[in-house]
XYZ file of C-alpha atoms in Angstrom:
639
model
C -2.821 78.289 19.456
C -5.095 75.285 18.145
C -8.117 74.913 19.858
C -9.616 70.987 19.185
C -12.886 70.492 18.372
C -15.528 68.381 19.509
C -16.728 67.739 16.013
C -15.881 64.231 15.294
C -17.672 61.724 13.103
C -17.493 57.995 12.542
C -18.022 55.495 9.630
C -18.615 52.171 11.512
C -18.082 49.520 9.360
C -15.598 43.150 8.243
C -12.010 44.573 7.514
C -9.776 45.491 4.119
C -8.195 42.426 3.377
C -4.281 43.296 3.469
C -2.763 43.090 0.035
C 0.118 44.255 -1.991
C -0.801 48.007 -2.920
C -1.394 47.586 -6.777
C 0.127 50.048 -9.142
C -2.207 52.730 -11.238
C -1.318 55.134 -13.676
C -0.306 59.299 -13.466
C -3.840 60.591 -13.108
C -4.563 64.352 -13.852
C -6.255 66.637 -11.630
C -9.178 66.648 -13.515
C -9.326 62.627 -13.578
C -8.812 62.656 -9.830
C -11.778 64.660 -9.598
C -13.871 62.125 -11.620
C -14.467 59.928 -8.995
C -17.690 61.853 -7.898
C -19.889 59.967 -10.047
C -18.060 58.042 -12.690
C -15.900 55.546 -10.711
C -17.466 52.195 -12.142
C -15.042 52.778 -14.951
C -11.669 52.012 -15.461
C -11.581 55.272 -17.896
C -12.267 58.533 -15.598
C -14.276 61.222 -16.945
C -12.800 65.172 -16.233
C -15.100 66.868 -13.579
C -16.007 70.200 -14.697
C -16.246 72.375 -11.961
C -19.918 74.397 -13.616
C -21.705 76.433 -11.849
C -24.722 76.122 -13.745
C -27.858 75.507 -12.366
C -31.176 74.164 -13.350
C -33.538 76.711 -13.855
C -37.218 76.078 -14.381
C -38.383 77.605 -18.098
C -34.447 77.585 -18.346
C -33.230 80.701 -20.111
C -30.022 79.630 -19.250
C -27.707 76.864 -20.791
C -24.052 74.907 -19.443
C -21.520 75.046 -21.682
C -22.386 71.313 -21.916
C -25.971 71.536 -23.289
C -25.011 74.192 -25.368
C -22.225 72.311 -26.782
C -24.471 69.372 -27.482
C -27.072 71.066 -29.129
C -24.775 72.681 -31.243
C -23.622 69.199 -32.417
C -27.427 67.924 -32.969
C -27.763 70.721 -35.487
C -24.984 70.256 -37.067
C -25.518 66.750 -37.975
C -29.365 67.033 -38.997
C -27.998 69.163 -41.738
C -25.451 66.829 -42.655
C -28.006 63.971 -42.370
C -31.543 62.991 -43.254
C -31.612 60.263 -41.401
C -34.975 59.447 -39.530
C -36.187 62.292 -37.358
C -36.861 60.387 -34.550
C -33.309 58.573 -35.217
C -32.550 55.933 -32.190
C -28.958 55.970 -32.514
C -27.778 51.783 -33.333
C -25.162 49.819 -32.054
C -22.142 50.219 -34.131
C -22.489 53.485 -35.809
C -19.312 55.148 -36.646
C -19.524 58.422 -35.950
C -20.986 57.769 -32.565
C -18.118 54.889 -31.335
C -16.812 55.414 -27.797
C -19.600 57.749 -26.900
C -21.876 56.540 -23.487
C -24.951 55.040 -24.471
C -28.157 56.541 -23.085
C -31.503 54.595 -22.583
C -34.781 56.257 -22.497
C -37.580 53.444 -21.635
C -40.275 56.052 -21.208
C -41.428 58.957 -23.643
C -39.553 62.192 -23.556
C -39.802 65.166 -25.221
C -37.850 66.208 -28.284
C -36.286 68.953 -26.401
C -34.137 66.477 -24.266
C -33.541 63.965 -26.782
C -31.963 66.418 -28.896
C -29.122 67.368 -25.630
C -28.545 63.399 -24.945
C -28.379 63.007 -29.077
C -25.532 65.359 -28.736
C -23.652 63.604 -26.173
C -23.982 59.830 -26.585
C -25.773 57.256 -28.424
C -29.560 57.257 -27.332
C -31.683 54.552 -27.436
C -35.757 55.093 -27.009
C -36.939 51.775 -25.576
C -40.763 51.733 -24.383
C -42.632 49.571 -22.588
C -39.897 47.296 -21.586
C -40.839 44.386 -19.088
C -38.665 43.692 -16.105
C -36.804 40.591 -18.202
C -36.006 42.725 -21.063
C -34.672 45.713 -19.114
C -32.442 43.182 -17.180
C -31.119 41.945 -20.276
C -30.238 45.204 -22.143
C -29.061 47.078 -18.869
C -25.652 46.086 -18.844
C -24.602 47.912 -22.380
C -25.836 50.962 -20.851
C -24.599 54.090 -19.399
C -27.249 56.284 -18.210
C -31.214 55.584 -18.177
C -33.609 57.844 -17.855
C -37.312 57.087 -16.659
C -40.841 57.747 -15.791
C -43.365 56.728 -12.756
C -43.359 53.687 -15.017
C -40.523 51.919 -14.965
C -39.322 50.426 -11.987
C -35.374 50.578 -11.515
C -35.048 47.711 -9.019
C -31.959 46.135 -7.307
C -32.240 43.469 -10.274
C -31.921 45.805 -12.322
C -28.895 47.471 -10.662
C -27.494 43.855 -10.400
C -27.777 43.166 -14.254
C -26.202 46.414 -14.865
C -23.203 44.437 -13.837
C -21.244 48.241 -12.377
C -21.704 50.124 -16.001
C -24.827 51.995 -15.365
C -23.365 55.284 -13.774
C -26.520 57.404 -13.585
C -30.346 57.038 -13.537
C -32.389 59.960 -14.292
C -36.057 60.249 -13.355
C -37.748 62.742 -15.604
C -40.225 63.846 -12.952
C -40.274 64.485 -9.298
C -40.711 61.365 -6.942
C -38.474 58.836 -7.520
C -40.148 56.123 -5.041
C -39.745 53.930 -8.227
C -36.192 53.519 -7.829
C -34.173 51.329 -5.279
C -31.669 54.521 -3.845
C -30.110 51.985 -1.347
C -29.314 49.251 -4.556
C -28.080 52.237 -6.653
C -25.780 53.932 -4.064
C -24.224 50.367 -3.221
C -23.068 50.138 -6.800
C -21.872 54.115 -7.017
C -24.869 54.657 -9.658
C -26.104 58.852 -9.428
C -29.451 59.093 -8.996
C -31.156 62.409 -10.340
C -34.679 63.592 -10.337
C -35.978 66.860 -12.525
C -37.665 68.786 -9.681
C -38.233 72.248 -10.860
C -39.501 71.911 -14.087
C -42.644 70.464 -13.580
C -43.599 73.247 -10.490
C -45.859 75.281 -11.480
C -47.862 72.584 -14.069
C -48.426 70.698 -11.090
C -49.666 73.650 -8.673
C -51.574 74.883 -11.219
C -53.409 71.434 -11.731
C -54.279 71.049 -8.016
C -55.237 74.835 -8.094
C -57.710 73.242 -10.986
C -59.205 70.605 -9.450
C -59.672 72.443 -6.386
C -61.745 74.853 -7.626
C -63.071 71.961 -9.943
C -64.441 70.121 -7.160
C -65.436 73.301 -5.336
C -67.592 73.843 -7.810
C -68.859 70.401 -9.133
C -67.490 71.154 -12.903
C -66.651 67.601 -13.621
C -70.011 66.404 -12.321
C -71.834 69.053 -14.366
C -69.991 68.599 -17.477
C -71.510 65.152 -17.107
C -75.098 65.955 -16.583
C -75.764 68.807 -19.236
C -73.323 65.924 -21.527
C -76.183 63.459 -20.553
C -79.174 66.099 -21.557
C -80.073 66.915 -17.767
C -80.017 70.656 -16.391
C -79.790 70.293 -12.491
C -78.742 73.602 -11.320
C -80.151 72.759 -7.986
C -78.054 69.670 -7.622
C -74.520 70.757 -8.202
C -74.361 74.001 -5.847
C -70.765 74.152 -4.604
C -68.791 76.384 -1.824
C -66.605 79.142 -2.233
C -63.184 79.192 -1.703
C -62.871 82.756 -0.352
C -62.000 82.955 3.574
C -61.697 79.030 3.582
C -58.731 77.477 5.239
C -56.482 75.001 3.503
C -54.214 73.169 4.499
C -50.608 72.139 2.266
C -49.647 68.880 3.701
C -45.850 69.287 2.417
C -44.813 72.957 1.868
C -42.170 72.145 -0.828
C -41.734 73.087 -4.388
C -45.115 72.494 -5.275
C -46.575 72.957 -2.287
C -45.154 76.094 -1.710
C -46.491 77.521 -5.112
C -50.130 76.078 -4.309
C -50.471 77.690 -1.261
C -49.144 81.410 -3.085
C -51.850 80.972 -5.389
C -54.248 80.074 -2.898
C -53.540 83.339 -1.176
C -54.651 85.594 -4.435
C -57.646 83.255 -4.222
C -58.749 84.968 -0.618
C -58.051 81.235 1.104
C -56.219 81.306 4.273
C -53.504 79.534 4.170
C -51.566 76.886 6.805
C -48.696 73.935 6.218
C -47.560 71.134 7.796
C -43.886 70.524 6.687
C -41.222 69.118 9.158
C -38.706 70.580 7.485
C -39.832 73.473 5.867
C -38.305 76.863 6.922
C -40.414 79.146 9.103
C -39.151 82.347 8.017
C -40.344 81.192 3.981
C -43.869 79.944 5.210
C -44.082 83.874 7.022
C -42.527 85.909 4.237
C -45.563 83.959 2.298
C -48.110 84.815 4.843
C -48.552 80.961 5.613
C -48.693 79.889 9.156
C -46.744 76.107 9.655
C -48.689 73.886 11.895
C -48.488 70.120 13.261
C -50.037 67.650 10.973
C -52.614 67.006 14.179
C -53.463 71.113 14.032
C -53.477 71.010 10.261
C -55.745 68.022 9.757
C -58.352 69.439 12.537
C -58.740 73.622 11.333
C -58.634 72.631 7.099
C -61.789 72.760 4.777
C -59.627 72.084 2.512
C -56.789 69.595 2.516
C -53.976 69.685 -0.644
C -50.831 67.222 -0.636
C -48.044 67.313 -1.413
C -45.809 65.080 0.509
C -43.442 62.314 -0.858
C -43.960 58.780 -0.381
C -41.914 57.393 2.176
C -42.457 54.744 4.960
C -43.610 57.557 6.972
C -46.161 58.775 4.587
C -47.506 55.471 3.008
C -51.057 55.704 3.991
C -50.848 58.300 6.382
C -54.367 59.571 5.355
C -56.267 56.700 7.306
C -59.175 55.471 9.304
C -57.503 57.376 12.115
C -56.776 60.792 10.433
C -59.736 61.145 9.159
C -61.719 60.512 12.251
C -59.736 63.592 13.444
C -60.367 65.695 10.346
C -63.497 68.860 10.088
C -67.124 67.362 9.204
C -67.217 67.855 5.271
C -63.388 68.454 4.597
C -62.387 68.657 0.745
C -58.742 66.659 -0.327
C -56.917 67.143 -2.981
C -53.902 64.966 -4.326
C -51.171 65.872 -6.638
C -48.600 63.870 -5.121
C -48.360 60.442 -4.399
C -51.673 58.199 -4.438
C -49.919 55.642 -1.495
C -50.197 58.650 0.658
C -54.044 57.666 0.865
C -55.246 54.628 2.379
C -57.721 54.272 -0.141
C -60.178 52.036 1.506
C -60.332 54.434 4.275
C -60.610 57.409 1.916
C -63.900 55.745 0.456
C -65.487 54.965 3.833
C -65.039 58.580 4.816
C -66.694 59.983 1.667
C -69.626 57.792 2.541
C -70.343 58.819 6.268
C -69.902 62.574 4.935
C -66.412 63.533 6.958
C -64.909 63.909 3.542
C -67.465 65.753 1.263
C -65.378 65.727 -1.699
C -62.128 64.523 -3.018
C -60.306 65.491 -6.143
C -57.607 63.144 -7.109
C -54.898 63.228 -9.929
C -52.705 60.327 -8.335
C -53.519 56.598 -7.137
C -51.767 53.734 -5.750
C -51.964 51.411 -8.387
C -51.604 53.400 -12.224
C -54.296 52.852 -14.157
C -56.607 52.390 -11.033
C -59.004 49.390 -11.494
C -61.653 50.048 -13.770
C -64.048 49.182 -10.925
C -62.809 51.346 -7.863
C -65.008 52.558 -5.968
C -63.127 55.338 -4.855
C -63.003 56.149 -8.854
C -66.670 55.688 -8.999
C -67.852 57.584 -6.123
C -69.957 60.533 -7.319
C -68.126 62.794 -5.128
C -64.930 61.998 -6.179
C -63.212 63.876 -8.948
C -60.193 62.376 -10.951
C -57.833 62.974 -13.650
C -55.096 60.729 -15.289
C -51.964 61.590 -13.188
C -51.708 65.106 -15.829
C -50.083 67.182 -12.678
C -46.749 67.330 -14.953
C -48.931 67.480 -18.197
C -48.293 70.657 -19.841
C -46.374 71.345 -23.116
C -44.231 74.071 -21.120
C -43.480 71.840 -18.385
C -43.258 68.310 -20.474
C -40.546 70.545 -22.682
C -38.946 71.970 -19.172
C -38.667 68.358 -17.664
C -37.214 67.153 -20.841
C -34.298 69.365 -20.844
C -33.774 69.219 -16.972
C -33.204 65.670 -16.800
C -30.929 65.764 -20.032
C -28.848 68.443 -18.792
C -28.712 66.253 -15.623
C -27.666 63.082 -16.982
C -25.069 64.912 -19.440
C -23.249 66.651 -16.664
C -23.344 63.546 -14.484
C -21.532 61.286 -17.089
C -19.237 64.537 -17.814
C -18.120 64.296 -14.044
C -20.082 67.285 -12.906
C -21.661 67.332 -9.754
C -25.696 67.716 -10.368
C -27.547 69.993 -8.116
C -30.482 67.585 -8.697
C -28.942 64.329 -7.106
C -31.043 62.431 -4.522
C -28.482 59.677 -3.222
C -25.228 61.521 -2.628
C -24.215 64.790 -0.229
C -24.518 67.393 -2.205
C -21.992 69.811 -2.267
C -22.641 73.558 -3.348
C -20.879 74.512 -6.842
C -19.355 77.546 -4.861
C -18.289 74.676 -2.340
C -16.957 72.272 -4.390
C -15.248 74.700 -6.337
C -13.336 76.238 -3.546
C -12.469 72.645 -2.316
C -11.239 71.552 -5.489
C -7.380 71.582 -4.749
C -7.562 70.220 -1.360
C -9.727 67.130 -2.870
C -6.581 66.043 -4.791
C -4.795 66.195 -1.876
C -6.790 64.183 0.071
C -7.052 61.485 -2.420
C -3.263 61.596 -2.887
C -2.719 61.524 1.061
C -5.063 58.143 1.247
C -2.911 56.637 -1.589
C -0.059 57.196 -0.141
C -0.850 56.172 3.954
C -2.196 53.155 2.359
C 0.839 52.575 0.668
C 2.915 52.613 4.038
C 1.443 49.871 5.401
C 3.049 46.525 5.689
C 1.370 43.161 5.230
C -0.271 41.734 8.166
C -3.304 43.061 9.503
C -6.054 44.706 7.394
C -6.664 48.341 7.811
C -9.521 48.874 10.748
C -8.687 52.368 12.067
C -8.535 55.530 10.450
C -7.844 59.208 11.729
C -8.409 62.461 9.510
C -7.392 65.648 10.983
C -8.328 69.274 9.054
C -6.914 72.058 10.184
C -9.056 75.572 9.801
C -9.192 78.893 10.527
C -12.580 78.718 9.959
C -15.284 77.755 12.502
C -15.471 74.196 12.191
C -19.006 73.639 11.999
C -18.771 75.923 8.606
C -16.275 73.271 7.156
C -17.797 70.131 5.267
C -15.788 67.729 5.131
C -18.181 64.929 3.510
C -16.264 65.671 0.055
C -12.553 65.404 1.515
C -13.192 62.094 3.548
C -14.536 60.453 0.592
C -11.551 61.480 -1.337
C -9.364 59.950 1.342
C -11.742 56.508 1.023
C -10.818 56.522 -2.500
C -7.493 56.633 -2.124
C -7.146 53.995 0.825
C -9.540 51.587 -0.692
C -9.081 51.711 -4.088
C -4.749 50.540 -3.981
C -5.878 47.505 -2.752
C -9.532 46.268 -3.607
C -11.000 45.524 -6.813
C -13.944 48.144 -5.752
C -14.416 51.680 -7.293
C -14.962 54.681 -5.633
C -16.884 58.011 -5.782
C -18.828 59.793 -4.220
C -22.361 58.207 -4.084
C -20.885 54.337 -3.110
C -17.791 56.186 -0.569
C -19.370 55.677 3.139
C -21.461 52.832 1.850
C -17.969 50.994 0.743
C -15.747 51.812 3.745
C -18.646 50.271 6.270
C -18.661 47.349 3.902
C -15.305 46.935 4.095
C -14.947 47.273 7.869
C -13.215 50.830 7.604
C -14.054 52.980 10.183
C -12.555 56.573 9.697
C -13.044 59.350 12.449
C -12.887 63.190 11.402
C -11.939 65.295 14.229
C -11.649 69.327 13.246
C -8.737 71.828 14.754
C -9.119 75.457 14.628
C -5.762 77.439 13.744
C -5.189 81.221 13.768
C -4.245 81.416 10.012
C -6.347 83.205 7.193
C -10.113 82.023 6.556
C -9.656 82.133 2.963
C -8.409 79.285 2.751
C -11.376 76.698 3.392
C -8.418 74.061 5.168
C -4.849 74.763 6.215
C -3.577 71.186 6.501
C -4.968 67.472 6.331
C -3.448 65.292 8.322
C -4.038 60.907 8.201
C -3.831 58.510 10.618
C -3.337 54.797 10.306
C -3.500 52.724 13.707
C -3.250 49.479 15.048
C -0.972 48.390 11.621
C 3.073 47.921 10.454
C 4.389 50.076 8.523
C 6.560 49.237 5.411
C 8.527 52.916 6.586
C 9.479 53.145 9.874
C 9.774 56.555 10.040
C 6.529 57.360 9.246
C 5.272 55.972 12.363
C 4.415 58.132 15.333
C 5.670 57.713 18.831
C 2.175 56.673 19.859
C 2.470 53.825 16.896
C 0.010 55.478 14.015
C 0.945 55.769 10.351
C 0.942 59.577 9.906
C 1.054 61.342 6.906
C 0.242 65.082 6.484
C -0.353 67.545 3.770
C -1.492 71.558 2.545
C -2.222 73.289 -0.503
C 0.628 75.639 -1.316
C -0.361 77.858 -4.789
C -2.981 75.651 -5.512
C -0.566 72.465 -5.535
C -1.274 69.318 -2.978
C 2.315 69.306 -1.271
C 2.942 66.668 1.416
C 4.459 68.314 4.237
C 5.353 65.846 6.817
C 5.574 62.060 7.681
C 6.077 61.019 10.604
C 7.876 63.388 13.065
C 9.948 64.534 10.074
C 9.248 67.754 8.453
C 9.407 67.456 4.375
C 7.582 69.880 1.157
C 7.195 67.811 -1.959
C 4.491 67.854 -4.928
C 2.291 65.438 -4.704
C 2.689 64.296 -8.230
C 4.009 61.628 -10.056
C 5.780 58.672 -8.151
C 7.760 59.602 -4.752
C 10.364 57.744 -2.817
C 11.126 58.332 0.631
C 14.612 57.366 2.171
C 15.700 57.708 5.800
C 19.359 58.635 6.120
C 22.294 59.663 8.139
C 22.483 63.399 7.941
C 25.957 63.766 6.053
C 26.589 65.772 3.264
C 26.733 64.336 -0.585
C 23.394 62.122 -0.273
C 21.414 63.942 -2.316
C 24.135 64.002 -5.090
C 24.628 59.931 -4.420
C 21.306 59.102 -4.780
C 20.674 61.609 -7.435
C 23.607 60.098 -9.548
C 22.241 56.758 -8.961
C 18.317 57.685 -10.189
C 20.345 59.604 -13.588
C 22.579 56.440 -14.378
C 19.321 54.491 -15.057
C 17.870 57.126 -16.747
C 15.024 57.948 -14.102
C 14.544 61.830 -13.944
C 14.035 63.580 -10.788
C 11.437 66.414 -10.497
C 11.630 67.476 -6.862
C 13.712 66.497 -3.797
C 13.153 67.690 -0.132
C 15.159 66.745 3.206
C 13.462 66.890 6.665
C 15.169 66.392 9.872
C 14.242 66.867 13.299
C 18.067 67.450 14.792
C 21.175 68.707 12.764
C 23.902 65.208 11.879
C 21.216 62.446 13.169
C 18.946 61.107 10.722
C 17.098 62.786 7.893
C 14.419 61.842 5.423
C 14.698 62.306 2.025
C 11.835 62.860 -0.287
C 12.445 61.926 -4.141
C 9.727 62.691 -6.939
C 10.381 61.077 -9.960
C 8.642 61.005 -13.322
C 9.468 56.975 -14.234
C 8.935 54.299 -12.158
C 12.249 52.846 -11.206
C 13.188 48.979 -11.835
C 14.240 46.930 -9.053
C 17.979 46.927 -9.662
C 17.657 50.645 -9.769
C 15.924 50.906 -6.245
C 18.180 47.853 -5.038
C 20.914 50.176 -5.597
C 19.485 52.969 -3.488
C 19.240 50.621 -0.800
C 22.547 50.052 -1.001
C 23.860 52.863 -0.049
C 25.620 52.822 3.431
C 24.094 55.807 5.072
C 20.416 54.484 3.907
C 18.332 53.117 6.650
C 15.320 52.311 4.996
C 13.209 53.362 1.762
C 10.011 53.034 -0.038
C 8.477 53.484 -3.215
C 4.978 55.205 -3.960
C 3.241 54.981 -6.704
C 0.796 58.433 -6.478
């Protein structure tokens, strides 16, 4: 028995404009898949369904990178062209390939994997003007901090760019709401710059603990004031890690073996992790009050942009140390200065600012209590090489189609997940195609319902893969707009699509992740009759069967076809010698039939008849079907 559930979820978004469903070519499963991250091209990439994941010091390889640096070596010992070689526009043996643009400096590591895969262009210093004008020959670009990936940028871009890959950490530097409007991946390279940039706010904590900077200078200036630089030790302090992620996480375990206790403040950082670590997660309020020491490590968000202010620090421990690896807007600044002066802050030690290079008048730069270094958190060979690689192997697998574990503007969807998912995907693309397809001229489609089916408990079934599948295929038949992924929900509430998801649990076996999908088109005509409900929705419905998307039913009427190909669907009078008429009219024009199914609800009343052919038919041919007496009504769709 199917129990309902309450799980529903709505996209609430002007209308499709009604339209003539266009035709599109036989796509493969593996092109059908593309449409994660490559859908502002007409050509679809093959998704690769890897399981590889980016490690930090990476001992492992994808197939990809491995592939790629293969090719490098091969052709620097065929070649001796330039070593730092910035491949040009034109060059043979590189024609077709995506073009890559690095505007920032990047280790040799990295070049050498995007040098494998596409043309790569190193570009520095670029101003705003000239990365608007070269942006739209361009297929992936990978970035600093420094570069600033605005919406002009996206708009210049004119749909090509298809990925923009931050070599680093933060990507405040990037407009994700311009980017996922025009289905362009963003990815970050998070883990290979850990432990360089815990071990550099370790550094300048005990730095400024212990006045080393401050010394340096004196003895450097002839003096010897022993007296004058006394510091504190860090041994039974408290400190606090404002943001108990990555970094944050590996401060505050290295903090521990320094004798420090050791609290956070992270909203969403998992309790059970801070315990197994020994660290005790706090409210900011609690955290800000009990620290001698303060270390951040919190993005910059509208939330966080200058949460350190006049007001925090009033509530903050007399004498209270900071120190900032992550994001200098974090700081109001001003604030910060005034508190080092009335003695509330003691010291500060500071590797990040809100304006890059900071003025060379500051006075927060200036202050003799103040400790500073050049934004070097990332600055290690190991972790300059690490980042290198990461954000290569993450901009090769995105334009390859593979979904990258280190996206920041789409759902991401476990390789396990996506994996398992992977037939029902095509199926749900094929099933939006094809509803889409039933509808008449007239009104533009408003209303959609999407039914899954599960033995499994539904809250363990996501569905954010699936429904932008079935966007795809309803939007894409009749819109110039391409979709994947990234640009899916975005597109639909831009196009005045709203689409509810309601889950049903079934008593079949859990190993399947869905048993059927089922699509609903309301408030619309339908170009088949039959396929309309008795409550008047468009309803189309489909399963995986041996790993192949089969449509199983449209309308009331009971049918098992392959979802391949092109499909016509006649309603009949049940009598014998239809399938032979129809299949002797299909031969005679030399269209060949790969599959034919007949569903009927009662015995000698009316059947439908579902066709898969390999050729599109011509119009006299189909004219011909419909001419047959016992032939109520057809339609052709193109899958």
């Amino acid at each position: 028995m199917a129990a309902s559930s309450s799980s529903t979820k709505f996209i609430f978004p002007p209308s499709i404009p009604p339209s003539s469903p266009s035709s599109s070519s036989h796509q493969s499963k593996s092109q059908l898949l593309s449409f994660l991250f490559t859908a502002t091209t007409a050509s679809p990439i093959s998704l690769k369904l890897s399981r590889c994941r980016f490690r930090c010091g990476h001992t492992g390889r994808s197939p990809i990178v491995a592939n790629a640096l293969r090719s490098v070596e091969s052709a620097e010992a065929e070649a001796s062209a330039s070593k730092s070689r910035s491949a040009e526009p034109g060059a043979t043996d590189l024609a077709g390939r995506p073009t890559i643009l690095v505007s920032e400096k990047l280790g040799e590591a990295g070049l050498k994997v995007l040098r494998g895969y596409g043309r790569v262009e190193c570009l520095y210093d670029l101003s705003p003007e000239e990365l608007c004008a070269k942006i739209s020959a361009v297929d992936a670009l990978i970035v600093r901090s420094g570069t600033k990936v605005t919406r002009q940028v996206f708009d210049a871009a004119k749909g090509r760019l298809k990925v923009v890959g931050r070599a680093g950490v933060g990507i405040d530097n990037v407009d994700l709401q311009a980017a996922t409007e025009y289905g362009c991946l963003v990815v970050n390279a998070p883990t290979a710059n850990t432990v360089a940039a815990a071990e550099h706010g370790i550094a300048l904590l005990a730095a400024m603990a212990r006045n080393v900077a401050q010394a340096d200078a004196s003895i450097k200036a002839g003096k010897w004031e022993r007296s004058k630089y006394v510091g504190v030790s860090l041994v039974g302090k408290t400190l606090a890690v404002m943001g108990f992620g990555k970094v944050g996480s590996e401060v505050a375990r290295r903090a521990k073996g320094l004798g420090m206790t050791v609290i956070a403040h992270d909203p969403y950082a998992p309790a059970d992790r801070a315990r197994a670590m020994g660290v005790e997660l706090v409210s900011f309020d609690q955290a800000i009050a009990t620290a001698d020491f303060l270390s951040l490590h919190m993005p910059l968000t509208p939330t966080t942009n200058k949460i350190f202010n006049d007001n925090t620090f009033s509530k903050m421990k007399k004498g209270v140390r900071i120190i900032n690896v992550a994001r200098g807007a974090v700081i109001d600044e001003d604030a910060l200065v005034r508190a080092l002066d009335s003695g509330v802050v003691a010291q500060a030690a500071l590797d990040v600012f809100t304006k890059e290079p900071p003025p060379t008048d500051s006075k927060l730069v200036q202050h003799p209590n103040v400790t500073v270094t050049p934004h070097l958190g990332a600055s290690t060979k190991e972790a300059q090489e690490g980042v290198a690689i990461e954000i290569a192997e993450a901009v090769v697998g995105a334009l390859n189609g593979e979904l990258a574990a280190t996206a920041v503007n789409a759902p991401m969807v476990p390789p396990d997940v996506l994996s398992e998912l992977a037939p029902y995907v095509v199926l749900a693309e094929k099933l939006g195609r094809l509803a889409v397809q039933l509808v008449a001229g007239g009104r533009g489609i408003q209303s959609v319902r999407v039914i899954y089916t599960s033995a499994r408990d539904t809250d363990d079934l996501d569905t954010r893969l699936l429904r932008a599948m079935i966007t795809k295929g309803i939007i894409e038949p009749i819109s110039a707009s391409y979709i994947n992924l990234v640009n899916a929900d975005y597109t639909a509430k831009q196009k005045g699509l709203r689409i509810g998801e309601e889950r049903v649990r079934v008593d079949t076996s859990p190993e399947s992740p869905v048993d059927s999908i089922q699509v609903k088109i309301s408030n619309v005509e339908s170009k088949f009759a039959s396929a309309v409900t008795e409550n008047g929705e468009i309803s189309i419905e489909g399963k995986v069967k041996d790993g192949i998307p089969r449509l199983t039913c449209v309308g009331s009427f009971g049918v098992d076809v392959s979802l391949e190909g092109n499909l016509i669907l006649c309603r009949q009078v049940d009598q014998p010698g239809m399938i032979g008429n129809v299949g002797n009219i299909l031969g005679e024009h030399n269209v060949n039939v790969s599959f034919m199914s007949v569903g009927r609800t009662v015995r000698r009343k009316h059947a439908i008849m579902a066709i898969g052919v390999d050729e599109e038919p011509n119009k006299e041919t189909l004219k011909k079907i419909g001419e047959v007496p016992a032939i109520e009504e057809f339609v052709f769709l193109n899958l």
